[in-house]
Coordinates of C-alpha atoms in Angstrom, one line a residue:
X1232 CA 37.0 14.6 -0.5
X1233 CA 35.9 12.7 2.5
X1234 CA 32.4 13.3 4.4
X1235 CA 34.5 14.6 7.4
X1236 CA 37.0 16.5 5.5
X1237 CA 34.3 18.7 3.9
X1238 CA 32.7 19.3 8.1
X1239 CA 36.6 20.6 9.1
X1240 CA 37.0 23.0 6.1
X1241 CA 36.9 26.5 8.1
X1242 CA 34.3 28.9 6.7
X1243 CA 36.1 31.0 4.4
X1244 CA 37.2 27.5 2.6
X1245 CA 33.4 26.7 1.3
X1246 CA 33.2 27.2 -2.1
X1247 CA 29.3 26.1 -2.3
X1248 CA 26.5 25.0 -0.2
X1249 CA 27.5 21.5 -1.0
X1250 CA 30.8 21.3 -0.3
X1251 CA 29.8 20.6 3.3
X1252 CA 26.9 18.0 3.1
X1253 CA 26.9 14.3 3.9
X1254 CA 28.3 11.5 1.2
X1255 CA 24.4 10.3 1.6
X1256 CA 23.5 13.5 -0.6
X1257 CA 26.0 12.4 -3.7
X1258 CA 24.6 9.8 -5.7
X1259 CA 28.3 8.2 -6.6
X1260 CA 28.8 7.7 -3.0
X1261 CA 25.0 7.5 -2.0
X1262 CA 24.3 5.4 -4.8
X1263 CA 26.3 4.0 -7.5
X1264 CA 29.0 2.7 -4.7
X1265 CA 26.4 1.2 -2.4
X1266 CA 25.0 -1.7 -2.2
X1267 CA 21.3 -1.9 -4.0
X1268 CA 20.4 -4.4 -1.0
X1269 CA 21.6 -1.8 2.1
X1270 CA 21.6 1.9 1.1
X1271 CA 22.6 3.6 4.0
X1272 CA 20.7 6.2 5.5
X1273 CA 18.4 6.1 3.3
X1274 CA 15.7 5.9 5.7
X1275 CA 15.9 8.2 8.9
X1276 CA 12.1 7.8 10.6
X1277 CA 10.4 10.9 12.3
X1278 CA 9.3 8.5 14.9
X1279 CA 10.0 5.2 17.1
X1280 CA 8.0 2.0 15.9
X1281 CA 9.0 -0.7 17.6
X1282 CA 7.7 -4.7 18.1
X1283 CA 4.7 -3.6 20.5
X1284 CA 3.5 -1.1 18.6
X1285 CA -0.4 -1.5 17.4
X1286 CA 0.2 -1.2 13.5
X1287 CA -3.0 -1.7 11.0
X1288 CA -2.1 -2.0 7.5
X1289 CA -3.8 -1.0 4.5
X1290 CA -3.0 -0.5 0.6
X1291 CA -2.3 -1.6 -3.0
X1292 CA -1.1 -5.6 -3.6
X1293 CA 2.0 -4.9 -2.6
X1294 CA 1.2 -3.5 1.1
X1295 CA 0.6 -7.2 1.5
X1296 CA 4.2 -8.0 1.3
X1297 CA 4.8 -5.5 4.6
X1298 CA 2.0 -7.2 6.6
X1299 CA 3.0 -10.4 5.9
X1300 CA 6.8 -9.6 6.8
X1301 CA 5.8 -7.8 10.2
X1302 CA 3.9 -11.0 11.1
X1303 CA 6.5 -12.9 10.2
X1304 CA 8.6 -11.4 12.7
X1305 CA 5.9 -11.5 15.8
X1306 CA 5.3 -7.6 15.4
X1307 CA 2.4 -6.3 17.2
X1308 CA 0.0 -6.3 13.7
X1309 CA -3.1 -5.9 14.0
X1310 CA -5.9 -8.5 12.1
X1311 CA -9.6 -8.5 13.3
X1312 CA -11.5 -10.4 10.8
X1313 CA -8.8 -14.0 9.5
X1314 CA -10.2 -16.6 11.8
X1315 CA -8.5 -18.8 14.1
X1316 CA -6.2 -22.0 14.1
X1317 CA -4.1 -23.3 11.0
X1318 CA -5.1 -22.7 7.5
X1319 CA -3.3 -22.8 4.6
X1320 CA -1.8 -19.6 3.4
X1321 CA -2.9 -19.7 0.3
X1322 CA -7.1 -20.6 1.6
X1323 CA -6.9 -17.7 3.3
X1324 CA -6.2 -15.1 1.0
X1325 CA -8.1 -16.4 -1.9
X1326 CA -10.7 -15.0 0.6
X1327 CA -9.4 -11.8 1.3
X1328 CA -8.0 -12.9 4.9
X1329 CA -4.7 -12.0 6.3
X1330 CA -3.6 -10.0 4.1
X1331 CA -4.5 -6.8 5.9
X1332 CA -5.7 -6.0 8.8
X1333 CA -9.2 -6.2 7.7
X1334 CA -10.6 -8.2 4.9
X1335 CA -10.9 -4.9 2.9
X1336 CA -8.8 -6.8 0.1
X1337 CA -6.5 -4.0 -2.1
X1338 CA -7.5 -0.3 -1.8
X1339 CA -5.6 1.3 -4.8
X1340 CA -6.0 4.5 -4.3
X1341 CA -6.1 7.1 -1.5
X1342 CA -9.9 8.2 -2.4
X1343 CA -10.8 4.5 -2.1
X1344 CA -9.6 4.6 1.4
X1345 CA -10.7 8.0 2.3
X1346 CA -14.5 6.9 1.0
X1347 CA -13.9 3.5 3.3
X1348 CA -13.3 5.3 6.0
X1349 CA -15.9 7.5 6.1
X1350 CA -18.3 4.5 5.0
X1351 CA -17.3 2.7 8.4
X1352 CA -18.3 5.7 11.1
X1353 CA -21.5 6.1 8.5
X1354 CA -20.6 9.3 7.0
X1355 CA -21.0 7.6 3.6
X1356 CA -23.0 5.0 2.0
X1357 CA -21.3 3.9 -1.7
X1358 CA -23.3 3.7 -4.6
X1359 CA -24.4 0.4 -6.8
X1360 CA -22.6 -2.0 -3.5
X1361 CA -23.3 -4.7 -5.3
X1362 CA -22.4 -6.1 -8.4
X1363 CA -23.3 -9.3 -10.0
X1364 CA -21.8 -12.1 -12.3
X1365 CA -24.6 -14.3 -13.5
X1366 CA -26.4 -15.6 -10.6
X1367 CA -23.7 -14.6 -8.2
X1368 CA -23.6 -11.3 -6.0
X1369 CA -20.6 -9.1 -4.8
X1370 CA -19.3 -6.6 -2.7
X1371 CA -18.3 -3.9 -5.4
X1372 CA -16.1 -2.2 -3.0
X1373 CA -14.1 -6.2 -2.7
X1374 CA -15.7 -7.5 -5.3
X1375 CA -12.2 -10.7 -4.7
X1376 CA -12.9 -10.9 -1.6
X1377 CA -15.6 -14.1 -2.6
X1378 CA -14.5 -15.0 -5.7
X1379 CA -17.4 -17.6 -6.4
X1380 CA -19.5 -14.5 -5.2
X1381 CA -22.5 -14.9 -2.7
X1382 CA -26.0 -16.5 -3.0
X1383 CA -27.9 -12.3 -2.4
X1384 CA -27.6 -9.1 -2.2
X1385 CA -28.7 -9.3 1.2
X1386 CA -25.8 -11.6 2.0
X1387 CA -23.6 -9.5 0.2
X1388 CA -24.9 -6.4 2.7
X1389 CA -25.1 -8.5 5.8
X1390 CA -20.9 -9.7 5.2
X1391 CA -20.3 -5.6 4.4
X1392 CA -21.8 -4.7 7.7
X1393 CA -20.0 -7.2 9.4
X1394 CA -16.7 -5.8 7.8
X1395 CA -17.1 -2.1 8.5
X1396 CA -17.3 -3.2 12.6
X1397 CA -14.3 -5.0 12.2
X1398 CA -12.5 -1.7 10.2
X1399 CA -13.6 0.0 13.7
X1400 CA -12.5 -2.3 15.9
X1401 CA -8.8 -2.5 13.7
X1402 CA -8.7 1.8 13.8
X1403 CA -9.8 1.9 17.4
X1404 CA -6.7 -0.2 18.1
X1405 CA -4.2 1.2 15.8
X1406 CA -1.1 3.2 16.9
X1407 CA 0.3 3.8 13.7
X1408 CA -1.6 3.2 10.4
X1409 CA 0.9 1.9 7.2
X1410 CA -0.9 2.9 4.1
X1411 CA 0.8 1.8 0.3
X1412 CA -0.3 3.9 -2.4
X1413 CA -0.6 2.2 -5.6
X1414 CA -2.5 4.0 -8.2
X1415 CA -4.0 6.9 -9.5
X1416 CA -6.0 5.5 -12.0
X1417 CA -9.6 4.4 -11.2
X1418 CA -13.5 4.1 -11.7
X1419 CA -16.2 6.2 -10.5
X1420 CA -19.9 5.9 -10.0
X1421 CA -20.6 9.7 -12.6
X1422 CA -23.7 10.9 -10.1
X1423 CA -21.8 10.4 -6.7
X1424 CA -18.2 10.1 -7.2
X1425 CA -18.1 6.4 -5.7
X1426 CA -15.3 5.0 -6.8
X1427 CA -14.6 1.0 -7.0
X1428 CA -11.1 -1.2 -6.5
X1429 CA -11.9 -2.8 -10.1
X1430 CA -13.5 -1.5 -13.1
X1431 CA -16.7 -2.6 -14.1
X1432 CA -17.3 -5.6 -15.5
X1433 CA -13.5 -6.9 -14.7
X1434 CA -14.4 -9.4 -11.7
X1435 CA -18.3 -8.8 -11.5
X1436 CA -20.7 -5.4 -12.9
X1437 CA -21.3 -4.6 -15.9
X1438 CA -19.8 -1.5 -17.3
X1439 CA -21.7 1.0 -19.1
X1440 CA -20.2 4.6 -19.7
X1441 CA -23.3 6.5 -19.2
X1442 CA -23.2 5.3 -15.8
X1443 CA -19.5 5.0 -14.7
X1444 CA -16.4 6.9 -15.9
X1445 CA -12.7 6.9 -15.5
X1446 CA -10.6 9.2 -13.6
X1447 CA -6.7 9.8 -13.1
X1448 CA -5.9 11.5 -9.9
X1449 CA -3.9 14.6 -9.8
X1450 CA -1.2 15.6 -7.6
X1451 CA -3.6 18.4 -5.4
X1452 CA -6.4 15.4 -5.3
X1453 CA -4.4 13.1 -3.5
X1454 CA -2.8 15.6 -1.1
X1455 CA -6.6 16.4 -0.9
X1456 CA -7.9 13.2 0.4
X1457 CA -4.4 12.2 2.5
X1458 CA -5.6 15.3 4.5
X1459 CA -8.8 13.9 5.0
X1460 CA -8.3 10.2 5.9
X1461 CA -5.4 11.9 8.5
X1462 CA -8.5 13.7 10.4
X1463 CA -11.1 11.1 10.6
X1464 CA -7.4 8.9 11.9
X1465 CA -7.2 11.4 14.2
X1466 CA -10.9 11.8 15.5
X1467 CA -10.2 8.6 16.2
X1468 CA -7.3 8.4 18.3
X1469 CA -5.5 12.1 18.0
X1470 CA -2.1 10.2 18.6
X1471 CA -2.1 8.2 15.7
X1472 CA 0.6 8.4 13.2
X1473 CA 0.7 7.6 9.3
X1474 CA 3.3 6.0 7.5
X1475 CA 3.3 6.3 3.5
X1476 CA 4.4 4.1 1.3
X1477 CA 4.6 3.9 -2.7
X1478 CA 3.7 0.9 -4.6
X1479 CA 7.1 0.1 -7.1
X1480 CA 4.8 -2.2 -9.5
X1481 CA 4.3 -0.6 -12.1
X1482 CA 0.5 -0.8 -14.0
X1483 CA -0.9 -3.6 -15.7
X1484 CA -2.7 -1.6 -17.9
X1485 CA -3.9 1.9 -18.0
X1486 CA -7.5 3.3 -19.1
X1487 CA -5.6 6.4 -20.6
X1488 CA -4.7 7.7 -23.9
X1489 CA -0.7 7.1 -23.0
X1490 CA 1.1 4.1 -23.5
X1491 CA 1.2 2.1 -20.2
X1492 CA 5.2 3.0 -19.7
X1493 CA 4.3 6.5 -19.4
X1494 CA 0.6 6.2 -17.9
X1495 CA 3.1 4.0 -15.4
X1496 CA 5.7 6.9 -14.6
X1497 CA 3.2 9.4 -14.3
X1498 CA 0.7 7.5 -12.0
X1499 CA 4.1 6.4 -9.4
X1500 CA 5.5 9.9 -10.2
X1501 CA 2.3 11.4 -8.6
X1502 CA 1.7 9.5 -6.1
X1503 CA 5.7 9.4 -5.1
X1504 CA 5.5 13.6 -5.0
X1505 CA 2.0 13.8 -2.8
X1506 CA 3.6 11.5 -0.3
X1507 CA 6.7 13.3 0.4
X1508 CA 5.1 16.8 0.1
X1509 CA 2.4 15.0 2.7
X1510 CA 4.9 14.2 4.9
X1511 CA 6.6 17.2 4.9
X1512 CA 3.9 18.9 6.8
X1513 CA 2.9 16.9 8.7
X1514 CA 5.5 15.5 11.9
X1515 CA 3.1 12.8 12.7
X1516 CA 3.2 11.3 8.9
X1517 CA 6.2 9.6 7.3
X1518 CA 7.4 8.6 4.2
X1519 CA 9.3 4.4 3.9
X1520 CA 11.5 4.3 0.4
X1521 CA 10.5 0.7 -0.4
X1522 CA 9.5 2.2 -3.5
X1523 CA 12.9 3.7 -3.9
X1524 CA 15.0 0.9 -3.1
X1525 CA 13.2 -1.8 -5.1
X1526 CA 13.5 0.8 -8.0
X1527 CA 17.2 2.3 -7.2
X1528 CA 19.1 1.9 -10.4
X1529 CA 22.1 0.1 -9.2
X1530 CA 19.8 -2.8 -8.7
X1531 CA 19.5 -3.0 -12.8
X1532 CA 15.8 -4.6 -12.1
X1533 CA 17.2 -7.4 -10.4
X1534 CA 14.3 -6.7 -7.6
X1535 CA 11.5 -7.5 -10.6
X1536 CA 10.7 -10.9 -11.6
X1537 CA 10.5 -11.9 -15.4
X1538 CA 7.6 -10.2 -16.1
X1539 CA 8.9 -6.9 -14.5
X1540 CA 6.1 -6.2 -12.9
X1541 CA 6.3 -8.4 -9.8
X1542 CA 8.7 -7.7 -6.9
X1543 CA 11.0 -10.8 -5.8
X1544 CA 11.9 -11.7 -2.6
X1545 CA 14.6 -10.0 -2.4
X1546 CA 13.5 -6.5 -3.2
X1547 CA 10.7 -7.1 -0.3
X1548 CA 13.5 -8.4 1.6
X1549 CA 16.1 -5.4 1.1
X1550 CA 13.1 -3.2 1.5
X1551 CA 12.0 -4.8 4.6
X1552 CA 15.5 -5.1 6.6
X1553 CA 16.0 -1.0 5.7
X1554 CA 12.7 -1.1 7.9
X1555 CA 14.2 -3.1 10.6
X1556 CA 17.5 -1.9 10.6
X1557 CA 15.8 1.7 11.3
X1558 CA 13.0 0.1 14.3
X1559 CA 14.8 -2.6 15.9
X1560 CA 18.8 -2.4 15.1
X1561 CA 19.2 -5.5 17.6
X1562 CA 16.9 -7.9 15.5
X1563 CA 17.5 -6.9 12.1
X1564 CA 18.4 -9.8 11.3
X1565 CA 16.4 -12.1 13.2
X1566 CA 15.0 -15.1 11.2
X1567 CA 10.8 -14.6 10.7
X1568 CA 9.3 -16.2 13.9
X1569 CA 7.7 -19.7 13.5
X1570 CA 4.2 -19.7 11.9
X1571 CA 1.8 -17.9 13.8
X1572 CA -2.6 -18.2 12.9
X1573 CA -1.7 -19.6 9.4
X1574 CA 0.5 -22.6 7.6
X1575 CA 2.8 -21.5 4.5
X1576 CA 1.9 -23.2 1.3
X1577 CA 5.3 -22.2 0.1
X1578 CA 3.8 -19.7 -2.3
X1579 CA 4.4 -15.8 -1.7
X1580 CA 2.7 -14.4 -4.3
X1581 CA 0.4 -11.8 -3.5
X1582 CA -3.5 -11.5 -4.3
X1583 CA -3.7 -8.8 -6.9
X1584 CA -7.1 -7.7 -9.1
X1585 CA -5.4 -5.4 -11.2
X1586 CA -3.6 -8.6 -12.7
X1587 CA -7.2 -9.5 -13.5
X1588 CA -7.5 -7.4 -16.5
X1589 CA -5.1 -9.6 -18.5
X1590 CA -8.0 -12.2 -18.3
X1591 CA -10.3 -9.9 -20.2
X1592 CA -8.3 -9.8 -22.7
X1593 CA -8.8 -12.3 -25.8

């Protein structure tokens, strides 16, 4: 039965609440018979972005693929800490830059972002900010962001000051703030609740569990501290909007009991259910499905590379043009504009630290 035969049927012809509903609610018609590289109507946005919009970005590894791709097309991103002129891509991120709108590096989880947040307007001051790996210091809260480290703590605190103004300057400008969950695994400092990007130990620290401990973040958690980075957003500028996104990679390795398949599905299954019930709500918060397309069926994991794990360019690129096609209709299919603050190296993988744990391993 067609979509518009089941609209003409008179009244007394329904036989159920679904005989009348759209062929985007059937998943043979919605799915199964659509292409995995342009399901339509899967995305319907609550509100307009368009090309001058002022959007700051923020999120797990793969967020970095949505920056990247809205520079690439000469959208109105928003960067205040890369410097300028042409460096290669690759420079760059080693050291944290453009990959975000501030050189915050990954934030995995939402109480990671919700604690940076508050640590930028001074609400918050973390505990143990620095780590060390022999003579070296860090930034515990970006401990990748120097990857040879820094000569001092003091250095160490001076480059996290300078950081937090730029986080200021980025929000103060922000129209619409793109967030990618990613995890709901993570570390936490036992006497304070600080919790850290990386465990302990993995890039720089030492860990020791009389001092640190593990946590898995529940459903009501994450709702939780959504609620709360959405009012500092808007103490900031009460029109900002929030749009969610779920990280499809799955874990590299879990701190649980589970097996990593499961700890894996429950961790995206979590995060997947606090970001629509979040949106929901809310009218000034939406949801993107780049986590559903890239791990819709009918692309039979043809949007992972080898390892499964990693997206390929063309799951970031069907994810991307359901983006466009929703913002800017007209130039959806615009080639990326020509190289803007930074040269291409040619390789588009993305700076991850949760990869990182495989080199613990002996």
């Amino acid at each position: 039965m067609s979509n518009a035969q089941r609209v003409r049927q008179p009244k007394s012809a329904v036989r159920s609440p679904y005989d009348t509903l759209e062929d985007r609610a059937f998943w043979r018609t919605a799915v199964a018979a659509c292409d995995p590289t342009a399901v339509a109507g899967l995305y319907r946005p609550k509100f307009a972005i368009t090309k001058d919009t002022a959007i700051m970005t923020a999120g797990s590894c793969f967020a970095q693929h949505v920056h990247r791709t809205l520079k690439e097309r000469a959208w109105t991103v928003i960067d205040t800490e890369t410097p300028r002129g042409l460096f290669p891509r690759d420079v760059l991120n080693r050291f944290g830059y453009a990959m975000y709108s501030a050189r915050y590096g990954n934030i995995y989880t939402v109480r990671q972002l919700r604690q940076l947040l508050r640590e930028a307007y001074g609400d918050l001051t973390p505990a143990n900010p620095v780590w060390t790996r022999g003579d070296r210091f860090f930034d515990a809260q970006r401990p990748n962001v120097e990857p040879d480290g820094l000569e001092s703590a003091a250095l160490v605190r001076e480059a996290r000051a300078r950081h937090l103004t730029a986080i200021c300057a980025a929000l103060a400008k922000a129209d619409v703030f793109v967030f990618t969950l990613g995890l709901t695994e993570t570390w936490m400092h036992r006497d304070t609740g600080t919790v850290y990007p990386t465990a302990p130990g993995t890039i720089a620290g030492s860990y020791d569990p009389d001092v640190y401990a593990f946590h898995n973040a529940t459903t009501s958690e994450i709702l939780t501290d959504l609620a709360a980075v959405r009012a500092i957003l808007q103490t900031v500028n009460p029109q900002m909007k929030m749009l969610l996104t779920v990280s499809p990679v799955p874990l590299t390795a879990t701190a649980t009991p589970a097996h990593v398949l499961s700890a894996s599905t429950y961790s995206k299954a979590v995060l997947r259910a606090a970001a629509g019930e979040f949106c929901a709500v809310h009218e000034d918060v939406d949801y993107f499905p780049s986590f559903d397309v890239i791990t819709n069926p009918a692309a039979r994991s043809s949007f992972y590379k080898d390892n499964l794990r990693s997206v390929e360019d063309a799951g970031v690129a069907a994810a991307m043009r359901m983006f466009f096609a929703a913002h800017d209709p007209q130039g959806a299919d615009a080639p990326p504009a020509p190289h803007l603050e930074t040269e291409d190296n040619g390789d588009d993988d993305v700076v991850c630290e949760e990869a990182l744990i495989r080199a613990t391993r002996t």
